């Protein structure tokens, strides 16, 4: 049983049934398939291990800047070195720090720059728009630079490697980095073979189009749904109790007047699966979404536009 509890005005849930042997036959979506099959995000991935690494201080200090594993040469200061079969899914630096970057995939060096690389000292003063170089390898919304984010360079283009992967910085001044990658134990259970990424590859257009739908309602329409209107007159209100066997919640939608946003941002949303003693989700709405004062100031209809 799944219990979803909150205080709100309008609520709806979309629920899809799944077959009894679904997890036995589903392959693990990897690379761009992980975007295409976003509905499989809640499924446990056997034989997959996710890692998050950064340029944190290995001595225990609090600084994340300019901590390198080793130096190969003057312009190749390594911040991440991985052995195995896997995919780098996320890369972040503060501004252009470290650029040009070396993404060494299975022994092949892929050099990525950023617009600010040529004049980093004056970049903030002189540049209004920035981009990765080569830009075709990291199109929006899979790649964003500090000119748009106002602080960070971000890449969500999957970079697959068969045997090894490393990241190195050409410049070491305030070199920050945050990375997420997966390693795979059983390639036979993957949705597609692992093929080495290179900087000349461009993301599939269907993925660019799909992620550009972020914030829109892309949940399937032809599945069971519950919806209704609630009065905020009790300390705890149950939105729904779902007893559908072998089912998957595909969407939870909450709607209310913008004028009530400040009152509702601290209301807790609790979700409990299968009669567990404690909820798996217990957090105020503002932790899921954009801060309400910002929402009101900009007269936004939606708190956030994440994917999925």
XYZ file of C-alpha atoms in Angstrom:
308
model
C 0.000 0.000 0.000
C 1.193 3.496 -0.768
C -0.005 6.409 1.374
C 0.458 9.990 0.269
C -0.304 12.670 2.872
C -0.186 16.455 2.612
C -2.241 19.627 2.899
C -3.194 21.131 -0.408
C -6.100 22.364 -2.503
C -6.133 20.315 -5.687
C -4.390 16.969 -6.076
C -4.150 14.224 -8.676
C -2.158 11.017 -9.016
C -1.468 8.853 -12.055
C -0.853 5.142 -11.451
C 0.318 2.508 -13.941
C 0.202 -1.263 -13.463
C 3.268 -3.369 -14.270
C 3.626 -7.073 -15.018
C 4.679 -9.507 -12.305
C 7.955 -10.434 -14.001
C 8.855 -6.929 -15.213
C 12.072 -6.642 -13.235
C 13.250 -10.021 -14.493
C 13.093 -9.035 -18.151
C 13.933 -5.309 -18.133
C 17.468 -4.460 -19.143
C 19.338 -1.653 -17.400
C 18.939 1.550 -19.456
C 22.341 3.152 -20.020
C 23.611 6.206 -21.872
C 20.870 8.099 -23.647
C 18.518 5.160 -22.996
C 18.502 6.315 -19.357
C 16.751 9.487 -20.572
C 14.426 7.684 -22.967
C 13.353 5.193 -20.299
C 13.012 7.684 -17.471
C 9.966 5.771 -16.256
C 12.355 3.057 -15.009
C 14.191 5.372 -12.605
C 12.644 3.800 -9.466
C 13.677 0.245 -10.401
C 16.648 -1.293 -8.637
C 19.641 -1.787 -10.965
C 21.415 -5.060 -10.218
C 25.087 -4.938 -11.128
C 25.232 -1.123 -11.270
C 27.166 1.035 -8.824
C 26.881 4.831 -8.811
C 29.723 7.049 -7.597
C 30.001 10.744 -6.818
C 33.489 12.215 -6.681
C 34.905 15.717 -6.453
C 38.020 17.786 -5.865
C 37.462 17.576 -2.117
C 40.326 17.917 0.322
C 41.632 14.393 1.018
C 43.240 15.587 4.258
C 39.852 16.384 5.790
C 39.699 20.132 5.263
C 36.602 21.918 4.073
C 37.858 23.303 0.768
C 36.846 21.763 -2.568
C 39.271 23.751 -4.700
C 42.565 22.715 -6.306
C 42.944 19.213 -4.872
C 44.452 16.962 -7.540
C 45.198 13.242 -7.487
C 48.414 13.538 -9.478
C 50.047 15.490 -12.292
C 50.922 13.891 -15.634
C 52.392 17.063 -17.085
C 52.129 20.833 -16.689
C 48.719 21.081 -18.366
C 47.334 17.699 -17.267
C 46.454 17.709 -13.572
C 44.214 14.746 -12.811
C 41.118 15.143 -10.611
C 39.405 11.811 -11.407
C 40.802 8.446 -12.499
C 38.559 5.399 -12.955
C 39.161 1.817 -14.087
C 36.349 -0.392 -15.339
C 33.382 -0.296 -17.687
C 31.057 2.617 -17.130
C 29.593 5.980 -18.032
C 30.303 9.481 -16.753
C 26.852 11.074 -16.423
C 27.553 14.445 -14.816
C 30.374 16.990 -14.813
C 30.410 20.341 -12.995
C 32.983 23.043 -12.391
C 32.727 26.504 -10.889
C 32.748 28.799 -13.898
C 35.415 27.717 -16.436
C 37.922 26.663 -13.776
C 40.456 24.171 -15.090
C 39.609 24.655 -18.770
C 40.857 23.279 -21.112
C 39.751 19.951 -19.621
C 41.100 16.558 -20.672
C 38.482 13.794 -20.806
C 40.684 10.760 -21.422
C 38.406 7.912 -22.532
C 40.033 4.491 -23.012
C 43.369 6.144 -23.637
C 42.087 8.790 -26.103
C 42.423 12.402 -24.976
C 39.323 14.516 -25.671
C 40.022 18.181 -25.024
C 37.058 20.398 -24.112
C 37.323 24.157 -23.718
C 34.990 26.969 -22.784
C 34.547 30.472 -24.155
C 36.329 32.021 -21.172
C 39.437 29.889 -21.645
C 41.245 32.413 -23.848
C 40.952 35.283 -21.338
C 39.918 33.919 -17.931
C 41.034 36.987 -15.979
C 38.590 39.330 -17.727
C 35.921 36.810 -18.701
C 33.220 37.913 -16.250
C 33.611 41.542 -17.303
C 33.789 41.003 -21.068
C 31.580 37.983 -21.816
C 27.786 37.924 -21.740
C 27.290 34.584 -23.517
C 29.475 31.526 -23.098
C 29.577 28.001 -24.551
C 31.541 24.773 -24.559
C 34.042 24.172 -27.349
C 33.189 22.132 -29.367
C 29.641 23.329 -28.821
C 27.990 20.614 -30.933
C 29.036 17.940 -28.430
C 27.240 19.666 -25.540
C 24.033 21.320 -26.788
C 21.523 22.834 -24.400
C 19.834 21.516 -22.339
C 22.528 18.818 -21.883
C 25.273 21.389 -21.446
C 25.134 24.763 -19.697
C 27.879 27.274 -18.995
C 28.222 29.991 -16.355
C 26.909 32.688 -18.706
C 23.466 31.093 -18.322
C 23.736 29.473 -14.871
C 25.481 32.497 -13.322
C 28.039 30.320 -11.613
C 28.773 26.848 -12.999
C 29.604 24.870 -16.117
C 27.433 21.728 -16.293
C 27.455 18.690 -18.596
C 24.850 15.902 -18.642
C 26.063 14.244 -21.865
C 26.824 10.562 -21.045
C 30.495 9.723 -21.718
C 30.901 5.950 -21.947
C 34.195 4.124 -21.397
C 35.068 0.454 -21.843
C 38.200 0.238 -19.734
C 39.217 3.575 -18.196
C 38.317 7.231 -17.837
C 40.077 10.206 -16.335
C 39.540 13.956 -16.079
C 42.425 16.396 -15.936
C 42.658 20.191 -15.777
C 45.060 22.329 -17.772
C 44.862 25.119 -15.195
C 45.013 24.619 -11.458
C 43.890 27.965 -10.042
C 40.754 27.311 -7.967
C 40.212 24.061 -9.836
C 36.886 22.668 -8.639
C 35.033 19.653 -9.956
C 32.050 17.435 -9.121
C 31.364 14.209 -11.029
C 28.840 11.356 -11.109
C 29.560 8.087 -12.921
C 28.266 4.505 -13.013
C 30.243 1.246 -13.251
C 28.674 -1.925 -14.628
C 29.384 -5.517 -13.595
C 27.352 -7.288 -16.282
C 27.287 -5.808 -19.767
C 24.888 -8.506 -20.992
C 22.078 -6.918 -18.979
C 22.503 -3.416 -20.396
C 20.117 -1.795 -22.875
C 22.987 -1.214 -25.315
C 26.709 -2.021 -25.566
C 29.210 0.335 -23.969
C 30.991 2.212 -26.762
C 33.778 4.676 -26.063
C 32.647 8.302 -26.176
C 34.600 10.885 -28.126
C 34.277 14.646 -28.454
C 33.180 14.418 -32.092
C 29.922 12.706 -31.157
C 26.743 14.759 -30.953
C 23.781 13.838 -28.728
C 20.773 12.223 -30.380
C 18.177 14.805 -31.349
C 15.332 12.902 -29.700
C 17.149 13.272 -26.363
C 17.612 17.005 -26.824
C 13.906 17.317 -27.681
C 12.880 15.164 -24.717
C 14.880 17.071 -22.089
C 13.616 20.338 -23.556
C 10.175 19.182 -22.390
C 11.305 19.608 -18.762
C 8.541 21.192 -16.739
C 5.817 19.974 -19.057
C 3.471 17.137 -18.175
C 4.998 14.144 -19.968
C 3.378 11.451 -17.816
C 1.286 8.951 -19.806
C -2.373 9.901 -20.194
C -3.975 6.487 -20.650
C -3.438 5.129 -17.126
C -5.472 5.102 -13.926
C -5.754 8.412 -12.100
C -7.188 9.745 -8.854
C -7.930 13.407 -8.350
C -9.926 15.663 -6.118
C -10.131 18.894 -4.135
C -9.133 19.201 -0.483
C -9.941 21.575 2.342
C -7.089 22.643 4.588
C -9.007 22.146 7.818
C -7.061 19.345 9.534
C -3.523 18.799 10.810
C -3.047 15.771 8.543
C -4.891 15.068 5.326
C -4.640 11.856 3.304
C -4.512 12.549 -0.396
C -4.844 8.926 -1.452
C -4.395 5.334 -0.345
C -3.440 3.160 -3.297
C -3.859 -0.612 -3.145
C -3.241 -1.470 -6.773
C -1.018 -4.575 -6.869
C 2.250 -4.278 -8.810
C 1.739 -0.653 -9.730
C 3.900 2.404 -10.262
C 3.058 6.020 -9.392
C 3.877 8.043 -12.487
C 2.799 11.504 -11.395
C 1.803 13.465 -8.295
C 0.318 16.882 -9.091
C -0.528 19.556 -6.541
C -2.201 22.840 -7.525
C -3.106 25.890 -5.451
C -3.491 29.673 -5.823
C -0.227 31.604 -5.948
C -1.499 33.761 -3.092
C -1.395 30.680 -0.818
C 2.155 29.659 -1.753
C 3.817 31.181 1.334
C 1.372 29.383 3.608
C 1.949 26.020 1.952
C 5.722 25.933 1.446
C 6.388 24.377 4.881
C 3.691 21.737 4.620
C 5.200 18.260 4.672
C 4.552 15.732 1.948
C 4.722 12.189 3.308
C 4.743 9.055 1.156
C 4.729 5.558 2.661
C 5.080 2.317 0.710
C 3.687 -1.098 1.630
C 2.552 -0.281 5.186
C 6.073 0.610 6.318
C 6.407 1.968 9.855
C 7.958 5.206 8.604
C 7.448 7.200 5.413
C 10.042 7.013 2.651
C 9.370 10.661 1.871
C 8.837 13.238 4.621
C 9.864 16.734 3.584
C 8.404 20.228 3.216
C 7.286 21.137 -0.273
C 9.902 23.875 -0.510
C 12.690 21.266 -0.391
C 11.323 19.604 -3.509
C 10.855 22.804 -5.401
C 11.968 26.384 -5.910
C 11.764 28.752 -2.940
C 8.345 30.347 -2.794
C 9.454 34.004 -2.416
C 11.288 33.670 -5.729
C 8.190 32.091 -7.264
C 5.979 34.953 -6.130
C 8.440 37.671 -7.141
C 8.564 36.356 -10.686
C 4.860 35.421 -10.797
C 5.719 31.924 -11.933
C 3.016 29.304 -12.502
C 5.366 26.425 -11.666
C 7.832 26.094 -8.810
C 10.383 24.194 -10.878
C 10.890 22.699 -14.321
C 12.984 19.623 -13.652
C 13.305 16.446 -15.692
C 11.529 14.110 -15.444
